């Protein structure tokens, strides 16, 4: 079994996220601040490739983003290269309640100086800005407040939104293998029930608010529950992608995306 970390150009990745003194905290924070969450490849009918050379070519060399598998596999490879022990995990999204969903979110637990940390650069919507201790408790990050708690056999990550704790996802620490992410990636990119099939989803989270583009609706959301929404024209969508989210597309990709918005 190999995760392909040796194939990562670590220096190029660190330049991409603007980190000169890499630690678990600085790499997590730099990644979240720099690389957007986006599913453009899926909207265009493709299945994202998860091998490290493909992830580097897309996210590092082309200044693109991706969704959780892409973000966290690239990020975990960087932690491997930095000598930071990291356990790659899978979680079940819990937002909105309802029956159990498939384990289609990737995150990780890393260890620094004998202490474990939950670390996740790929949640997208209001996700962690930096690692938080892998133990029951709360943590303030910017204007956001997170809580890690136990619900039956699962660890559950929550965010305080409009004064209420909102579940993000639940997970166990069962060992995962590369094929587990390939299966989750295939489902997420192709299943009619996937939230990422058939509509554009682009997100970026900062210390004070989250920016999201869902279809042609631009949304700014704050932890207080305050939400601003604006419906965009197709031309405005194409301008917002590079202007707000830093996503540069080829002319061919732009033309194809126009037909699917």
Short mmCIF file of C-alpha atoms in Angstrom, two decimals:
data_model
loop_
_atom_site.label_atom_id
_atom_site.label_comp_id
_atom_site.label_asym_id
_atom_site.label_seq_id
_atom_site.Cartn_x
_atom_site.Cartn_y
_atom_site.Cartn_z
CA UNK A 1 0.00 0.00 0.00
CA UNK A 2 1.32 3.45 -0.89
CA UNK A 3 -0.13 6.92 -0.64
CA UNK A 4 2.34 8.33 -3.18
CA UNK A 5 3.72 11.06 -0.93
CA UNK A 6 7.17 10.65 -2.44
CA UNK A 7 5.76 11.96 -5.74
CA UNK A 8 4.76 15.31 -4.24
CA UNK A 9 6.84 18.39 -5.02
CA UNK A 10 6.71 19.64 -1.44
CA UNK A 11 8.45 22.95 -2.16
CA UNK A 12 5.95 23.79 -4.92
CA UNK A 13 3.02 22.89 -2.64
CA UNK A 14 4.35 25.09 0.18
CA UNK A 15 4.81 27.98 -2.27
CA UNK A 16 1.22 27.48 -3.43
CA UNK A 17 -0.12 27.88 0.12
CA UNK A 18 2.33 30.63 1.09
CA UNK A 19 4.05 28.74 3.92
CA UNK A 20 7.78 29.17 4.59
CA UNK A 21 7.96 27.59 8.05
CA UNK A 22 5.83 24.45 7.80
CA UNK A 23 4.12 23.07 10.90
CA UNK A 24 0.85 21.20 11.18
CA UNK A 25 -0.97 24.42 12.07
CA UNK A 26 0.66 26.64 9.45
CA UNK A 27 0.18 24.14 6.61
CA UNK A 28 -3.47 23.54 7.52
CA UNK A 29 -4.17 27.28 7.81
CA UNK A 30 -2.28 28.13 4.64
CA UNK A 31 -4.06 25.45 2.63
CA UNK A 32 -7.54 26.56 3.75
CA UNK A 33 -6.76 30.24 3.12
CA UNK A 34 -5.37 29.63 -0.36
CA UNK A 35 -7.04 26.68 -2.08
CA UNK A 36 -10.79 26.84 -2.81
CA UNK A 37 -13.30 24.01 -2.53
CA UNK A 38 -14.83 23.35 -5.96
CA UNK A 39 -16.48 20.62 -8.03
CA UNK A 40 -16.06 22.04 -11.53
CA UNK A 41 -14.50 18.83 -12.84
CA UNK A 42 -17.56 16.86 -11.71
CA UNK A 43 -19.97 19.40 -13.23
CA UNK A 44 -18.13 18.96 -16.53
CA UNK A 45 -18.75 15.22 -16.36
CA UNK A 46 -15.35 13.98 -15.24
CA UNK A 47 -14.23 11.95 -12.21
CA UNK A 48 -11.36 13.66 -10.36
CA UNK A 49 -8.10 11.72 -10.33
CA UNK A 50 -6.70 11.08 -6.87
CA UNK A 51 -3.07 10.12 -7.55
CA UNK A 52 -0.57 12.65 -6.26
CA UNK A 53 0.87 13.71 -9.67
CA UNK A 54 -2.66 14.48 -10.93
CA UNK A 55 -3.56 16.37 -7.76
CA UNK A 56 -0.36 18.39 -7.96
CA UNK A 57 -0.89 19.19 -11.64
CA UNK A 58 -4.40 20.46 -10.95
CA UNK A 59 -4.21 22.13 -7.53
CA UNK A 60 -0.58 23.23 -7.32
CA UNK A 61 0.49 23.85 -10.91
CA UNK A 62 -2.84 25.14 -12.27
CA UNK A 63 -3.99 27.04 -9.16
CA UNK A 64 -7.26 25.14 -9.06
CA UNK A 65 -9.18 23.65 -6.13
CA UNK A 66 -11.10 20.44 -5.61
CA UNK A 67 -13.33 18.64 -3.16
CA UNK A 68 -12.50 16.76 0.02
CA UNK A 69 -10.66 13.74 -1.43
CA UNK A 70 -8.46 15.96 -3.57
CA UNK A 71 -7.71 18.49 -0.83
CA UNK A 72 -7.01 16.05 1.96
CA UNK A 73 -5.04 13.47 -0.04
CA UNK A 74 -2.70 16.22 -1.27
CA UNK A 75 -2.48 17.74 2.21
CA UNK A 76 -1.85 14.39 3.90
CA UNK A 77 0.95 13.69 1.42
CA UNK A 78 2.56 16.98 2.46
CA UNK A 79 2.29 15.99 6.13
CA UNK A 80 3.92 12.66 5.30
CA UNK A 81 6.79 14.48 3.61
CA UNK A 82 7.16 16.78 6.61
CA UNK A 83 7.46 13.79 8.93
CA UNK A 84 4.15 14.47 10.68
CA UNK A 85 2.32 11.19 11.39
CA UNK A 86 -1.15 11.31 9.81
CA UNK A 87 -4.03 8.83 9.79
CA UNK A 88 -6.35 9.22 6.81
CA UNK A 89 -10.02 8.69 7.75
CA UNK A 90 -13.54 8.72 6.31
CA UNK A 91 -16.62 10.43 7.73
CA UNK A 92 -20.38 10.43 7.21
CA UNK A 93 -21.83 13.90 6.52
CA UNK A 94 -24.56 14.70 9.09
CA UNK A 95 -25.70 18.20 8.06
CA UNK A 96 -29.48 18.38 7.86
CA UNK A 97 -30.07 15.18 9.84
CA UNK A 98 -31.92 12.28 8.26
CA UNK A 99 -30.86 8.64 7.83
CA UNK A 100 -27.16 7.70 7.84
CA UNK A 101 -25.34 8.72 4.67
CA UNK A 102 -22.41 6.99 2.98
CA UNK A 103 -18.92 7.77 4.19
CA UNK A 104 -18.05 10.28 1.50
CA UNK A 105 -15.97 12.83 3.37
CA UNK A 106 -12.23 12.51 3.90
CA UNK A 107 -10.43 14.03 6.88
CA UNK A 108 -7.48 13.03 9.05
CA UNK A 109 -5.95 12.84 12.50
CA UNK A 110 -2.33 13.96 12.84
CA UNK A 111 0.11 13.71 15.73
CA UNK A 112 2.54 16.36 16.93
CA UNK A 113 4.67 15.98 20.07
CA UNK A 114 2.57 13.08 21.32
CA UNK A 115 -0.77 14.89 20.96
CA UNK A 116 -3.38 14.05 18.33
CA UNK A 117 -5.18 16.68 16.26
CA UNK A 118 -8.24 16.55 14.03
CA UNK A 119 -7.19 18.18 10.76
CA UNK A 120 -9.36 18.72 7.68
CA UNK A 121 -8.73 21.16 4.83
CA UNK A 122 -11.49 19.82 2.57
CA UNK A 123 -14.87 20.39 4.24
CA UNK A 124 -15.42 23.64 2.39
CA UNK A 125 -18.46 25.17 4.07
CA UNK A 126 -17.39 26.70 7.37
CA UNK A 127 -14.76 24.02 7.97
CA UNK A 128 -11.83 24.11 10.36
CA UNK A 129 -9.40 26.97 9.84
CA UNK A 130 -6.66 25.10 11.74
CA UNK A 131 -6.32 21.74 13.52
CA UNK A 132 -8.22 21.17 16.75
CA UNK A 133 -7.33 18.72 19.55
CA UNK A 134 -8.64 15.24 18.92
CA UNK A 135 -10.54 15.06 22.18
CA UNK A 136 -13.94 16.13 23.42
CA UNK A 137 -14.16 19.90 23.73
CA UNK A 138 -14.69 23.21 21.96
CA UNK A 139 -12.33 25.53 20.10
CA UNK A 140 -12.68 29.10 18.84
CA UNK A 141 -11.15 29.81 15.43
CA UNK A 142 -11.75 33.36 14.24
CA UNK A 143 -15.50 34.00 14.56
CA UNK A 144 -16.23 30.27 14.33
CA UNK A 145 -16.70 27.92 17.27
CA UNK A 146 -16.26 24.18 16.83
CA UNK A 147 -17.02 21.25 19.10
CA UNK A 148 -15.82 17.67 18.94
CA UNK A 149 -18.11 15.30 20.81
CA UNK A 150 -19.12 11.64 20.99
CA UNK A 151 -22.42 10.33 19.65
CA UNK A 152 -22.68 6.58 20.24
CA UNK A 153 -19.65 5.02 18.50
CA UNK A 154 -18.79 8.12 16.47
CA UNK A 155 -16.78 11.24 16.92
CA UNK A 156 -18.89 14.16 15.65
CA UNK A 157 -17.58 17.56 14.56
CA UNK A 158 -20.04 20.41 15.13
CA UNK A 159 -20.13 24.15 14.51
CA UNK A 160 -21.97 26.77 16.54
CA UNK A 161 -24.32 28.47 14.08
CA UNK A 162 -26.98 30.99 15.10
CA UNK A 163 -26.57 29.86 18.69
CA UNK A 164 -27.15 26.16 17.91
CA UNK A 165 -24.74 23.28 17.51
CA UNK A 166 -24.90 21.99 13.93
CA UNK A 167 -23.45 18.58 13.09
CA UNK A 168 -20.91 18.54 10.27
CA UNK A 169 -19.86 14.90 10.13
CA UNK A 170 -19.30 11.77 12.20
CA UNK A 171 -16.39 9.34 12.00
CA UNK A 172 -14.56 6.48 13.62
CA UNK A 173 -10.83 5.79 13.52
CA UNK A 174 -11.06 2.62 11.44
CA UNK A 175 -8.06 2.27 9.14
CA UNK A 176 -8.65 3.30 5.54
CA UNK A 177 -6.89 2.33 2.31
CA UNK A 178 -6.48 4.12 -1.04
CA UNK A 179 -9.27 2.03 -2.58
CA UNK A 180 -11.72 3.35 0.04
CA UNK A 181 -11.22 6.86 -1.30
CA UNK A 182 -11.51 5.69 -4.89
CA UNK A 183 -14.93 4.20 -4.08
CA UNK A 184 -16.11 7.33 -2.26
CA UNK A 185 -14.77 9.54 -5.05
CA UNK A 186 -16.61 7.54 -7.72
CA UNK A 187 -19.89 7.78 -5.80
CA UNK A 188 -19.48 11.49 -5.12
CA UNK A 189 -18.66 12.28 -8.74
CA UNK A 190 -21.30 10.10 -10.42
CA UNK A 191 -24.25 9.16 -8.17
CA UNK A 192 -27.51 11.01 -8.94
CA UNK A 193 -28.00 11.43 -5.18
CA UNK A 194 -24.62 13.15 -4.72
CA UNK A 195 -24.81 16.85 -3.81
CA UNK A 196 -21.95 17.52 -6.22
CA UNK A 197 -23.51 16.07 -9.37
CA UNK A 198 -25.47 18.44 -11.57
CA UNK A 199 -24.77 21.72 -9.80
CA UNK A 200 -21.79 23.98 -9.32
CA UNK A 201 -20.46 24.19 -5.74
CA UNK A 202 -17.56 26.52 -4.93
CA UNK A 203 -16.67 27.58 -1.39
CA UNK A 204 -14.07 29.41 0.61
CA UNK A 205 -13.99 29.88 4.38
CA UNK A 206 -12.27 32.74 6.18
CA UNK A 207 -12.02 33.79 9.82
CA UNK A 208 -15.22 35.85 9.73
CA UNK A 209 -17.44 34.38 7.00
CA UNK A 210 -17.84 31.76 4.28
CA UNK A 211 -18.30 32.59 0.60
CA UNK A 212 -20.15 30.01 -1.51
CA UNK A 213 -21.32 29.80 -5.10
CA UNK A 214 -24.06 27.20 -5.49
CA UNK A 215 -25.34 27.06 -9.03
CA UNK A 216 -25.68 30.74 -9.91
CA UNK A 217 -26.34 31.93 -6.34
CA UNK A 218 -23.55 33.69 -4.46
CA UNK A 219 -23.87 33.32 -0.69
CA UNK A 220 -22.00 34.94 2.19
CA UNK A 221 -22.68 33.19 5.52
CA UNK A 222 -21.51 34.06 9.03
CA UNK A 223 -21.47 31.90 12.20
CA UNK A 224 -24.20 34.14 13.62
CA UNK A 225 -26.59 32.71 11.04
CA UNK A 226 -26.59 35.94 9.00
CA UNK A 227 -26.78 35.11 5.28
CA UNK A 228 -26.51 37.33 2.21
CA UNK A 229 -27.57 35.94 -1.17
CA UNK A 230 -27.33 37.25 -4.73
CA UNK A 231 -28.37 35.59 -7.97
CA UNK A 232 -25.75 35.99 -10.71
CA UNK A 233 -25.91 36.00 -14.47
CA UNK A 234 -23.78 33.48 -16.32
CA UNK A 235 -21.23 36.18 -17.13
CA UNK A 236 -21.08 37.18 -13.47
CA UNK A 237 -20.49 33.55 -12.46
CA UNK A 238 -17.56 33.36 -14.87
CA UNK A 239 -16.13 36.57 -13.37
CA UNK A 240 -16.65 35.49 -9.74
CA UNK A 241 -14.74 32.22 -10.18
CA UNK A 242 -11.34 33.94 -10.66
CA UNK A 243 -12.23 37.21 -8.91
CA UNK A 244 -13.66 35.86 -5.64
CA UNK A 245 -12.42 32.28 -5.52
CA UNK A 246 -9.13 32.45 -7.43
CA UNK A 247 -10.12 29.71 -9.91
CA UNK A 248 -8.61 30.09 -13.36
CA UNK A 249 -10.17 27.98 -16.13
CA UNK A 250 -9.07 27.32 -19.68
CA UNK A 251 -11.17 28.76 -22.50
CA UNK A 252 -12.51 25.28 -23.21
CA UNK A 253 -13.50 24.74 -19.57
CA UNK A 254 -15.20 28.14 -19.45
CA UNK A 255 -17.22 27.36 -22.58
CA UNK A 256 -18.24 23.95 -21.26
CA UNK A 257 -19.17 25.35 -17.85
CA UNK A 258 -21.33 28.07 -19.37
CA UNK A 259 -23.53 25.38 -20.89
CA UNK A 260 -24.06 23.72 -17.49
CA UNK A 261 -24.85 26.67 -15.22
#
